[in-house]
């Protein structure tokens, strides 16, 4: 696992699948921008921190997904780290019941058994209209980019480095992604377009890339997500329930659903695309024989 210098005091830990940025306050103290997964990444991240004798003084999160906050609680307990996060994401992580609300179909028992490490106290709440935060004497700029998660944010360090988080995905991920996740795809598309206005020295995408310019990446991300939505639209034949759509899409995209939890994850992913198609009036939602079904809008048939 390597440390990559981006610019000035802004660095990244390369976990192999993720770039986790951090900002050096001094030779010993750092502010992490996300903390990676508990499983598969914690030990290797800890090795990097201990090798360099770093103390995680604070954590500034882009959003509350398991691969971005997986070590928040652990580092908070170990280093007494201050955690800062956008308001709604902080609510999600404030209790197991709130995590259950976010994960929807999963049982509370499953959430307690598998996601208990995602529950922690957020010390500093970032409000929706907040544009900067002073953390341990370091001033970070904040850009609200909801969509991939309910209240995702992008973070600009004092070195003029923009951490994009998951508001964009890299070309490497696009090559292998069958259906990239978004919580609300329509909002995610707006947030991607919002990034055109950024003018920073460099840009760090969590999964996984460092870019001098992201204009083309934004274009290609929007086209990529749109193309996935259109493939789903084209597969819908007649009137179909969400489960019927999922059955045909899993085959079309060659997605293997072999357990209950993969089913729920696929359901969450697909729902965002179907809702997007409904919002842009490609699909209509109807009631047929006591079931909610989606059908192509008359004007788009």
Tab-separated table of C-alpha atoms in Angstrom:
chain	number	residue	atom	x	y	z
A	1	UNK	CA	0.000	0.000	0.000
A	2	UNK	CA	1.521	3.281	-1.124
A	3	UNK	CA	1.287	6.950	-0.157
A	4	UNK	CA	0.923	9.217	-3.176
A	5	UNK	CA	1.765	12.887	-2.918
A	6	UNK	CA	-0.838	14.940	-4.770
A	7	UNK	CA	0.298	18.478	-3.974
A	8	UNK	CA	1.589	20.390	-0.953
A	9	UNK	CA	0.255	18.728	2.197
A	10	UNK	CA	-2.393	16.715	0.346
A	11	UNK	CA	-1.649	13.001	-0.061
A	12	UNK	CA	-3.507	9.773	-0.861
A	13	UNK	CA	-3.302	6.279	0.539
A	14	UNK	CA	-3.620	3.871	-2.380
A	15	UNK	CA	-5.405	0.787	-1.039
A	16	UNK	CA	-5.417	-0.896	-4.437
A	17	UNK	CA	-9.095	-0.236	-5.090
A	18	UNK	CA	-9.494	3.189	-3.491
A	19	UNK	CA	-7.648	6.460	-3.057
A	20	UNK	CA	-8.085	7.772	0.488
A	21	UNK	CA	-6.841	11.371	0.670
A	22	UNK	CA	-5.371	12.915	3.788
A	23	UNK	CA	-4.038	16.331	4.700
A	24	UNK	CA	-0.884	16.660	6.803
A	25	UNK	CA	-1.315	19.201	9.601
A	26	UNK	CA	2.292	18.551	10.572
A	27	UNK	CA	4.720	15.624	10.517
A	28	UNK	CA	2.648	13.650	13.027
A	29	UNK	CA	-0.991	14.725	12.681
A	30	UNK	CA	-3.255	14.184	9.696
A	31	UNK	CA	-6.860	14.769	8.663
A	32	UNK	CA	-8.270	11.845	6.706
A	33	UNK	CA	-10.841	12.453	3.984
A	34	UNK	CA	-12.744	9.158	4.426
A	35	UNK	CA	-11.337	6.065	6.120
A	36	UNK	CA	-11.942	3.093	3.803
A	37	UNK	CA	-13.416	-0.315	4.509
A	38	UNK	CA	-13.165	-2.207	7.776
A	39	UNK	CA	-12.736	-5.564	6.040
A	40	UNK	CA	-9.834	-5.853	3.644
A	41	UNK	CA	-8.418	-2.361	4.170
A	42	UNK	CA	-8.128	-1.554	7.893
A	43	UNK	CA	-4.982	-3.528	8.625
A	44	UNK	CA	-3.147	-2.175	5.591
A	45	UNK	CA	-4.227	1.414	6.286
A	46	UNK	CA	-3.064	1.023	9.888
A	47	UNK	CA	0.307	-0.237	8.695
A	48	UNK	CA	0.748	2.944	6.649
A	49	UNK	CA	-0.268	5.143	9.580
A	50	UNK	CA	1.986	3.358	12.063
A	51	UNK	CA	4.952	3.209	9.670
A	52	UNK	CA	4.759	6.996	9.246
A	53	UNK	CA	3.829	7.585	12.914
A	54	UNK	CA	0.694	9.444	11.889
A	55	UNK	CA	-2.106	10.284	14.302
A	56	UNK	CA	-5.566	10.672	12.760
A	57	UNK	CA	-6.528	13.906	14.483
A	58	UNK	CA	-9.693	14.383	12.428
A	59	UNK	CA	-11.837	12.705	9.770
A	60	UNK	CA	-13.772	14.635	7.127
A	61	UNK	CA	-16.150	12.334	5.269
A	62	UNK	CA	-17.497	12.681	1.735
A	63	UNK	CA	-20.442	10.392	2.503
A	64	UNK	CA	-21.618	7.563	4.718
A	65	UNK	CA	-21.084	4.450	2.596
A	66	UNK	CA	-19.373	1.441	4.136
A	67	UNK	CA	-16.246	1.789	1.977
A	68	UNK	CA	-15.795	5.422	3.043
A	69	UNK	CA	-16.588	5.381	6.769
A	70	UNK	CA	-15.675	1.777	7.588
A	71	UNK	CA	-12.897	2.799	9.985
A	72	UNK	CA	-14.394	5.987	11.454
A	73	UNK	CA	-15.431	4.410	14.747
A	74	UNK	CA	-12.160	2.500	15.052
A	75	UNK	CA	-9.960	5.576	14.508
A	76	UNK	CA	-12.179	7.703	16.744
A	77	UNK	CA	-11.739	5.175	19.551
A	78	UNK	CA	-7.993	4.762	18.914
A	79	UNK	CA	-6.938	8.373	18.273
A	80	UNK	CA	-9.873	10.311	19.753
A	81	UNK	CA	-10.396	11.665	16.227
A	82	UNK	CA	-12.871	14.469	15.538
A	83	UNK	CA	-15.397	13.422	12.882
A	84	UNK	CA	-17.038	15.931	10.541
A	85	UNK	CA	-19.804	14.952	8.124
A	86	UNK	CA	-22.786	16.418	6.307
A	87	UNK	CA	-25.913	16.540	8.432
A	88	UNK	CA	-28.045	13.860	6.795
A	89	UNK	CA	-25.159	11.394	6.446
A	90	UNK	CA	-24.400	11.924	10.146
A	91	UNK	CA	-27.995	11.036	10.987
A	92	UNK	CA	-27.709	7.786	9.023
A	93	UNK	CA	-24.688	6.760	11.105
A	94	UNK	CA	-26.082	7.889	14.435
A	95	UNK	CA	-27.868	4.615	15.248
A	96	UNK	CA	-28.502	1.101	14.005
A	97	UNK	CA	-32.170	1.966	13.469
A	98	UNK	CA	-31.201	4.859	11.183
A	99	UNK	CA	-28.884	2.552	9.246
A	100	UNK	CA	-31.840	0.177	8.910
A	101	UNK	CA	-33.868	3.014	7.368
A	102	UNK	CA	-31.115	3.585	4.810
A	103	UNK	CA	-30.557	-0.083	3.973
A	104	UNK	CA	-34.297	-0.608	3.637
A	105	UNK	CA	-34.987	-4.282	3.039
A	106	UNK	CA	-32.276	-5.599	5.377
A	107	UNK	CA	-33.455	-6.693	8.824
A	108	UNK	CA	-32.405	-4.797	11.928
A	109	UNK	CA	-30.704	-7.981	13.137
A	110	UNK	CA	-28.595	-8.108	9.955
A	111	UNK	CA	-27.706	-4.411	10.293
A	112	UNK	CA	-26.592	-4.931	13.896
A	113	UNK	CA	-24.493	-7.967	12.963
A	114	UNK	CA	-22.797	-6.512	9.862
A	115	UNK	CA	-22.909	-2.719	10.096
A	116	UNK	CA	-22.462	-1.990	13.815
A	117	UNK	CA	-19.003	-0.520	13.068
A	118	UNK	CA	-20.749	2.182	10.998
A	119	UNK	CA	-22.453	3.649	14.069
A	120	UNK	CA	-20.568	6.514	15.719
A	121	UNK	CA	-20.972	10.068	16.976
A	122	UNK	CA	-20.286	12.858	14.487
A	123	UNK	CA	-18.657	15.785	16.278
A	124	UNK	CA	-19.081	18.495	13.646
A	125	UNK	CA	-22.190	18.679	11.461
A	126	UNK	CA	-21.872	20.245	7.990
A	127	UNK	CA	-25.110	21.915	6.966
A	128	UNK	CA	-26.522	21.760	3.426
A	129	UNK	CA	-25.766	25.417	2.630
A	130	UNK	CA	-22.308	25.380	4.262
A	131	UNK	CA	-19.417	26.121	1.906
A	132	UNK	CA	-16.399	25.678	4.157
A	133	UNK	CA	-15.292	24.118	7.394
A	134	UNK	CA	-12.417	24.917	9.748
A	135	UNK	CA	-11.095	21.639	11.100
A	136	UNK	CA	-8.074	21.544	13.439
A	137	UNK	CA	-7.112	24.967	12.148
A	138	UNK	CA	-7.287	23.847	8.505
A	139	UNK	CA	-9.812	25.457	6.171
A	140	UNK	CA	-11.554	23.114	3.705
A	141	UNK	CA	-14.057	24.188	1.068
A	142	UNK	CA	-17.244	22.138	0.786
A	143	UNK	CA	-19.370	21.509	-2.314
A	144	UNK	CA	-22.764	19.860	-1.911
A	145	UNK	CA	-23.086	17.030	-4.459
A	146	UNK	CA	-26.047	14.840	-3.448
A	147	UNK	CA	-27.168	11.871	-5.497
A	148	UNK	CA	-24.652	9.082	-5.081
A	149	UNK	CA	-25.698	9.262	-1.444
A	150	UNK	CA	-28.332	11.507	0.158
A	151	UNK	CA	-25.917	14.306	1.134
A	152	UNK	CA	-22.601	13.531	-0.575
A	153	UNK	CA	-20.046	16.354	-0.511
A	154	UNK	CA	-16.850	17.129	-2.408
A	155	UNK	CA	-13.956	18.590	-0.437
A	156	UNK	CA	-11.277	21.057	-1.557
A	157	UNK	CA	-8.079	21.115	0.505
A	158	UNK	CA	-5.972	24.257	1.121
A	159	UNK	CA	-3.685	22.988	-1.686
A	160	UNK	CA	-6.543	23.511	-4.178
A	161	UNK	CA	-7.006	19.753	-4.540
A	162	UNK	CA	-10.609	18.652	-5.010
A	163	UNK	CA	-11.575	15.308	-3.510
A	164	UNK	CA	-14.521	14.269	-5.669
A	165	UNK	CA	-15.336	11.156	-3.633
A	166	UNK	CA	-17.923	9.099	-5.537
A	167	UNK	CA	-19.567	12.014	-7.356
A	168	UNK	CA	-17.593	10.716	-10.363
A	169	UNK	CA	-16.108	7.327	-11.165
A	170	UNK	CA	-12.806	6.772	-12.927
A	171	UNK	CA	-12.260	5.291	-16.380
A	172	UNK	CA	-10.838	2.199	-14.701
A	173	UNK	CA	-14.112	1.646	-12.853
A	174	UNK	CA	-16.217	2.398	-15.939
A	175	UNK	CA	-14.465	-0.423	-17.762
A	176	UNK	CA	-15.736	-2.992	-15.270
A	177	UNK	CA	-18.898	-1.439	-13.815
A	178	UNK	CA	-22.095	-3.167	-14.878
A	179	UNK	CA	-24.431	-0.787	-13.075
A	180	UNK	CA	-22.756	1.928	-10.959
A	181	UNK	CA	-24.665	2.856	-7.822
A	182	UNK	CA	-26.577	6.065	-7.179
A	183	UNK	CA	-29.076	6.676	-4.390
A	184	UNK	CA	-31.036	9.228	-6.455
A	185	UNK	CA	-29.758	9.154	-10.024
A	186	UNK	CA	-31.508	12.346	-11.119
A	187	UNK	CA	-29.756	14.291	-8.333
A	188	UNK	CA	-26.471	12.527	-9.024
A	189	UNK	CA	-26.610	13.655	-12.671
A	190	UNK	CA	-27.192	17.264	-11.561
A	191	UNK	CA	-24.243	17.050	-9.175
A	192	UNK	CA	-21.971	15.679	-11.895
A	193	UNK	CA	-22.889	18.657	-14.095
A	194	UNK	CA	-22.224	20.984	-11.157
A	195	UNK	CA	-18.585	19.862	-11.179
A	196	UNK	CA	-18.034	21.640	-14.523
A	197	UNK	CA	-17.740	24.856	-12.485
A	198	UNK	CA	-14.742	23.609	-10.496
A	199	UNK	CA	-11.331	24.991	-11.353
A	200	UNK	CA	-8.815	23.237	-9.124
A	201	UNK	CA	-5.170	22.225	-9.465
A	202	UNK	CA	-5.948	18.503	-9.341
A	203	UNK	CA	-8.891	16.206	-8.728
A	204	UNK	CA	-8.957	12.959	-6.741
A	205	UNK	CA	-11.662	10.398	-7.535
A	206	UNK	CA	-12.108	7.781	-4.825
A	207	UNK	CA	-12.461	4.797	-7.195
A	208	UNK	CA	-9.823	5.578	-8.477
A	209	UNK	CA	-7.871	8.308	-10.208
A	210	UNK	CA	-6.010	11.610	-9.993
A	211	UNK	CA	-6.704	14.092	-12.802
A	212	UNK	CA	-5.473	17.519	-13.865
A	213	UNK	CA	-8.754	18.204	-15.645
A	214	UNK	CA	-12.140	16.489	-15.265
A	215	UNK	CA	-14.224	18.030	-18.046
A	216	UNK	CA	-14.019	14.949	-20.267
A	217	UNK	CA	-14.475	12.662	-17.257
A	218	UNK	CA	-17.696	14.468	-16.332
A	219	UNK	CA	-18.973	14.148	-19.915
A	220	UNK	CA	-18.126	10.458	-20.025
A	221	UNK	CA	-19.638	9.796	-16.583
A	222	UNK	CA	-22.935	11.410	-17.572
A	223	UNK	CA	-22.985	9.455	-20.849
A	224	UNK	CA	-22.098	6.231	-19.035
A	225	UNK	CA	-24.877	6.476	-16.447
A	226	UNK	CA	-27.340	7.605	-19.104
A	227	UNK	CA	-26.423	4.649	-21.324
A	228	UNK	CA	-27.042	2.245	-18.436
A	229	UNK	CA	-30.449	3.815	-17.827
A	230	UNK	CA	-31.340	3.508	-21.511
A	231	UNK	CA	-30.320	-0.173	-21.585
A	232	UNK	CA	-32.749	-0.754	-18.736
A	233	UNK	CA	-35.446	1.240	-20.543
A	234	UNK	CA	-34.995	-0.782	-23.738
A	235	UNK	CA	-35.348	-4.064	-21.826
A	236	UNK	CA	-38.769	-3.184	-20.414
A	237	UNK	CA	-41.505	-4.910	-22.391
A	238	UNK	CA	-45.134	-4.143	-21.713
A	239	UNK	CA	-46.000	-3.536	-18.065
A	240	UNK	CA	-43.573	-5.000	-15.510
A	241	UNK	CA	-43.194	-5.059	-11.735
A	242	UNK	CA	-39.861	-4.039	-10.236
A	243	UNK	CA	-39.087	-7.691	-9.580
A	244	UNK	CA	-39.815	-8.601	-13.209
A	245	UNK	CA	-37.528	-5.788	-14.362
A	246	UNK	CA	-34.804	-6.985	-12.009
A	247	UNK	CA	-35.063	-10.520	-13.338
A	248	UNK	CA	-34.572	-9.467	-16.956
A	249	UNK	CA	-31.873	-6.863	-16.145
A	250	UNK	CA	-29.787	-9.271	-14.070
A	251	UNK	CA	-29.610	-11.515	-17.131
A	252	UNK	CA	-29.002	-8.640	-19.556
A	253	UNK	CA	-26.168	-7.231	-17.431
A	254	UNK	CA	-24.863	-10.676	-16.444
A	255	UNK	CA	-25.237	-9.965	-12.727
A	256	UNK	CA	-25.187	-13.080	-10.559
A	257	UNK	CA	-27.661	-12.796	-7.675
A	258	UNK	CA	-26.917	-15.802	-5.495
A	259	UNK	CA	-28.000	-14.721	-2.019
A	260	UNK	CA	-30.581	-12.561	-0.284
A	261	UNK	CA	-28.223	-9.669	0.427
A	262	UNK	CA	-27.015	-9.430	-3.182
A	263	UNK	CA	-30.680	-9.387	-4.150
A	264	UNK	CA	-31.338	-6.433	-1.844
A	265	UNK	CA	-28.251	-4.592	-3.145
A	266	UNK	CA	-29.285	-5.175	-6.760
A	267	UNK	CA	-32.782	-3.991	-5.869
A	268	UNK	CA	-31.394	-0.724	-4.433
A	269	UNK	CA	-29.199	-0.126	-7.484
A	270	UNK	CA	-31.897	-0.844	-10.034
A	271	UNK	CA	-34.544	1.187	-8.225
A	272	UNK	CA	-32.529	4.377	-8.720
A	273	UNK	CA	-32.363	3.864	-12.503
A	274	UNK	CA	-36.042	2.974	-12.818
A	275	UNK	CA	-37.035	5.997	-10.725
A	276	UNK	CA	-34.823	8.165	-12.929
A	277	UNK	CA	-36.566	6.872	-16.057
A	278	UNK	CA	-39.881	7.618	-14.368
A	279	UNK	CA	-38.775	11.151	-13.432
A	280	UNK	CA	-37.676	11.985	-16.986
A	281	UNK	CA	-41.027	10.577	-18.205
A	282	UNK	CA	-39.616	7.626	-20.109
A	283	UNK	CA	-41.638	5.310	-17.869
A	284	UNK	CA	-45.086	5.503	-16.326
A	285	UNK	CA	-46.070	3.913	-13.017
A	286	UNK	CA	-49.440	2.163	-13.171
A	287	UNK	CA	-51.594	-0.087	-11.028
A	288	UNK	CA	-52.482	-3.364	-12.727
A	289	UNK	CA	-54.354	-6.242	-11.067
A	290	UNK	CA	-53.303	-5.051	-7.631
A	291	UNK	CA	-49.599	-4.640	-8.518
A	292	UNK	CA	-47.486	-1.564	-9.150
A	293	UNK	CA	-45.957	-1.827	-12.618
A	294	UNK	CA	-43.781	0.249	-14.919
A	295	UNK	CA	-44.512	0.710	-18.580
A	296	UNK	CA	-43.004	2.874	-21.293
A	297	UNK	CA	-44.666	6.283	-21.586
A	298	UNK	CA	-46.964	6.673	-24.594
A	299	UNK	CA	-44.915	9.559	-26.021
A	300	UNK	CA	-41.689	7.518	-25.895
A	301	UNK	CA	-42.952	4.243	-27.347
